[in-house]
Tab-separated table of C-alpha atoms in Angstrom:
chain	number	residue	atom	x	y	z
U	1	UNK	CA	-40.157	-84.335	-45.601
U	2	UNK	CA	-39.223	-84.609	-41.946
U	3	UNK	CA	-41.115	-83.015	-39.038
U	4	UNK	CA	-38.691	-80.021	-38.606
U	5	UNK	CA	-39.075	-79.149	-42.263
U	6	UNK	CA	-42.890	-79.338	-41.954
U	7	UNK	CA	-42.763	-77.226	-38.795
U	8	UNK	CA	-40.741	-74.454	-40.470
U	9	UNK	CA	-42.952	-74.803	-43.467
U	10	UNK	CA	-45.999	-74.068	-41.330
U	11	UNK	CA	-44.245	-71.164	-39.696
U	12	UNK	CA	-43.288	-69.661	-42.957
U	13	UNK	CA	-46.842	-69.997	-44.428
U	14	UNK	CA	-48.351	-68.474	-41.362
U	15	UNK	CA	-45.858	-65.613	-41.251
U	16	UNK	CA	-46.418	-65.018	-45.054
U	17	UNK	CA	-50.157	-64.881	-44.478
U	18	UNK	CA	-49.653	-62.495	-41.504
U	19	UNK	CA	-48.057	-60.046	-43.892
U	20	UNK	CA	-51.448	-59.501	-45.608
U	21	UNK	CA	-53.885	-60.046	-42.726
U	22	UNK	CA	-54.824	-58.396	-39.525
U	23	UNK	CA	-54.833	-61.752	-37.685
U	24	UNK	CA	-52.638	-62.234	-34.589
U	25	UNK	CA	-49.325	-63.551	-35.869
U	26	UNK	CA	-48.596	-65.531	-32.816
U	27	UNK	CA	-51.956	-67.369	-33.064
U	28	UNK	CA	-51.284	-68.000	-36.764
U	29	UNK	CA	-47.776	-69.406	-36.106
U	30	UNK	CA	-48.885	-71.616	-33.219
U	31	UNK	CA	-51.766	-73.019	-35.188
U	32	UNK	CA	-49.542	-73.320	-38.284
U	33	UNK	CA	-47.130	-75.526	-36.450
U	34	UNK	CA	-49.995	-77.811	-35.307
U	35	UNK	CA	-51.515	-77.841	-38.841
U	36	UNK	CA	-48.031	-78.545	-40.376
U	37	UNK	CA	-47.803	-81.771	-38.223
U	38	UNK	CA	-51.388	-82.890	-38.427
U	39	UNK	CA	-51.360	-84.723	-41.819
U	40	UNK	CA	-48.721	-87.095	-40.585
U	41	UNK	CA	-51.130	-88.459	-37.917
U	42	UNK	CA	-51.311	-91.397	-40.394
U	43	UNK	CA	-47.657	-92.305	-39.549
U	44	UNK	CA	-46.856	-93.731	-36.175
U	45	UNK	CA	-43.147	-92.682	-36.418
U	46	UNK	CA	-43.996	-88.987	-36.984
U	47	UNK	CA	-43.828	-86.319	-34.332
U	48	UNK	CA	-47.595	-86.247	-33.972
U	49	UNK	CA	-47.982	-90.041	-34.488
U	50	UNK	CA	-45.711	-90.633	-31.495
U	51	UNK	CA	-47.759	-88.206	-29.279
U	52	UNK	CA	-50.985	-89.910	-30.327
U	53	UNK	CA	-50.046	-93.576	-31.058
U	54	UNK	CA	-53.548	-95.081	-30.899
U	55	UNK	CA	-55.080	-92.516	-33.165
U	56	UNK	CA	-52.133	-92.753	-35.511
U	57	UNK	CA	-52.321	-96.562	-35.811
U	58	UNK	CA	-56.104	-96.381	-36.435
U	59	UNK	CA	-55.795	-93.718	-39.171
U	60	UNK	CA	-52.935	-95.641	-40.718
U	61	UNK	CA	-54.827	-98.919	-40.705
U	62	UNK	CA	-57.881	-97.165	-42.340
U	63	UNK	CA	-56.166	-95.114	-44.933
U	64	UNK	CA	-52.281	-95.826	-45.062
U	65	UNK	CA	-49.649	-93.119	-45.254
U	66	UNK	CA	-49.914	-90.017	-47.338
U	67	UNK	CA	-53.386	-90.724	-48.526
U	68	UNK	CA	-56.561	-89.306	-46.885
U	69	UNK	CA	-54.738	-86.978	-44.445
U	70	UNK	CA	-52.751	-85.562	-47.348
U	71	UNK	CA	-55.662	-84.954	-49.557
U	72	UNK	CA	-57.969	-81.966	-50.598
U	73	UNK	CA	-60.850	-83.931	-49.146
U	74	UNK	CA	-59.202	-83.841	-45.757
U	75	UNK	CA	-58.509	-80.124	-46.114
U	76	UNK	CA	-62.087	-79.483	-46.999
U	77	UNK	CA	-63.384	-81.537	-43.964
U	78	UNK	CA	-61.008	-79.678	-41.762
U	79	UNK	CA	-62.388	-76.322	-42.947
U	80	UNK	CA	-65.893	-77.436	-41.991
U	81	UNK	CA	-64.759	-78.848	-38.571
U	82	UNK	CA	-62.728	-75.765	-37.741
U	83	UNK	CA	-65.479	-73.402	-38.787
U	84	UNK	CA	-67.876	-75.147	-36.534
U	85	UNK	CA	-65.682	-75.771	-33.428
U	86	UNK	CA	-62.918	-73.063	-33.293
U	87	UNK	CA	-64.092	-69.616	-32.471
U	88	UNK	CA	-60.846	-67.831	-33.438
U	89	UNK	CA	-60.438	-67.367	-37.154
U	90	UNK	CA	-56.592	-66.987	-36.840
U	91	UNK	CA	-56.291	-70.444	-35.255
U	92	UNK	CA	-58.369	-72.080	-38.053
U	93	UNK	CA	-56.512	-70.313	-40.757
U	94	UNK	CA	-53.127	-71.116	-39.137
U	95	UNK	CA	-53.956	-74.822	-38.951
U	96	UNK	CA	-55.145	-74.909	-42.589
U	97	UNK	CA	-52.041	-73.003	-43.816
U	98	UNK	CA	-49.842	-75.535	-41.881
U	99	UNK	CA	-51.680	-78.428	-43.396
U	100	UNK	CA	-51.505	-77.026	-46.912
U	101	UNK	CA	-47.835	-76.363	-46.517
U	102	UNK	CA	-47.303	-79.940	-45.346
U	103	UNK	CA	-49.071	-81.363	-48.338
U	104	UNK	CA	-47.218	-79.039	-50.730
U	105	UNK	CA	-43.894	-80.011	-49.267
U	106	UNK	CA	-44.681	-83.817	-49.407
U	107	UNK	CA	-45.473	-83.212	-53.145
U	108	UNK	CA	-41.752	-82.584	-53.620
U	109	UNK	CA	-40.946	-86.172	-52.444
U	110	UNK	CA	-40.668	-89.160	-54.621
U	111	UNK	CA	-43.719	-90.939	-53.217
U	112	UNK	CA	-45.928	-87.809	-53.581
U	113	UNK	CA	-49.376	-87.610	-51.967
U	114	UNK	CA	-52.906	-88.968	-52.752
U	115	UNK	CA	-54.078	-85.384	-53.293
U	116	UNK	CA	-57.376	-86.434	-54.848
U	117	UNK	CA	-58.207	-89.252	-52.457
U	118	UNK	CA	-60.157	-91.534	-52.729
U	119	UNK	CA	-58.698	-91.618	-56.131
U	120	UNK	CA	-55.397	-93.634	-55.804
U	121	UNK	CA	-53.264	-91.584	-58.151
U	122	UNK	CA	-50.065	-90.102	-56.424
U	123	UNK	CA	-49.457	-86.402	-57.090
U	124	UNK	CA	-45.761	-85.037	-57.067
U	125	UNK	CA	-43.841	-82.383	-58.667
U	126	UNK	CA	-41.629	-83.256	-61.617
U	127	UNK	CA	-38.455	-82.598	-59.579
U	128	UNK	CA	-38.534	-84.665	-56.376
U	129	UNK	CA	-36.177	-85.473	-53.500
U	130	UNK	CA	-35.978	-88.147	-50.743
U	131	UNK	CA	-37.019	-87.445	-47.153
U	132	UNK	CA	-33.960	-86.504	-45.104
U	133	UNK	CA	-31.729	-85.865	-48.058
U	134	UNK	CA	-29.273	-82.834	-48.581
U	135	UNK	CA	-31.857	-81.245	-50.793
U	136	UNK	CA	-34.424	-81.266	-47.879
U	137	UNK	CA	-31.770	-79.638	-45.640
U	138	UNK	CA	-31.485	-76.835	-48.210
U	139	UNK	CA	-35.273	-76.533	-48.336
U	140	UNK	CA	-35.260	-76.287	-44.499
U	141	UNK	CA	-32.671	-73.559	-44.573
U	142	UNK	CA	-34.558	-71.554	-47.318
U	143	UNK	CA	-37.811	-71.865	-45.330
U	144	UNK	CA	-35.959	-70.706	-42.163
U	145	UNK	CA	-34.504	-67.677	-44.064
U	146	UNK	CA	-38.018	-66.831	-45.228
U	147	UNK	CA	-39.392	-67.095	-41.736
U	148	UNK	CA	-36.766	-64.665	-40.531
U	149	UNK	CA	-37.451	-62.280	-43.384
U	150	UNK	CA	-41.203	-62.336	-42.701
U	151	UNK	CA	-40.663	-62.051	-38.976
U	152	UNK	CA	-38.397	-58.996	-39.529
U	153	UNK	CA	-41.136	-57.413	-41.670
U	154	UNK	CA	-43.838	-57.945	-38.981
U	155	UNK	CA	-41.558	-56.568	-36.253
U	156	UNK	CA	-40.667	-53.453	-38.286
U	157	UNK	CA	-44.440	-52.815	-39.082
U	158	UNK	CA	-45.402	-53.389	-35.526
U	159	UNK	CA	-42.752	-50.977	-34.185
U	160	UNK	CA	-43.829	-48.438	-36.933
U	161	UNK	CA	-47.350	-48.413	-35.488
U	162	UNK	CA	-46.107	-47.453	-32.005
């Protein structure tokens, strides 16, 4: 999936979580966007890879694309790092939600992800699409509509408490 699809996926996941939590939705969304881009640090052409080219090249050289940074192991390590270093729970949760949405979306691509890294098996869904395809554009639109829906719910609930 492309960066914009991952961003809206992170936003949607964060807004959905905001429906059932008392965490600050703006913190969740901001962190969700960062988390949604983070797994592609292994790809120098990605949005985050272009911002941090040296780190991106190092990670790619060590692991390749869609392996370690797209795995459950990376998610678990990030849980530990975030729990240790980030004092705001909403930020940690948002980053993890964004990362999880990224991995989930990439499982819909033909290449899939190395979900169980270091095991080299690629995991993907039975129905897949190609990055940048018309199907991805439909996914982007559906995620955008879901984000608008969840935003509306949050705004109505917020106004109802005033």
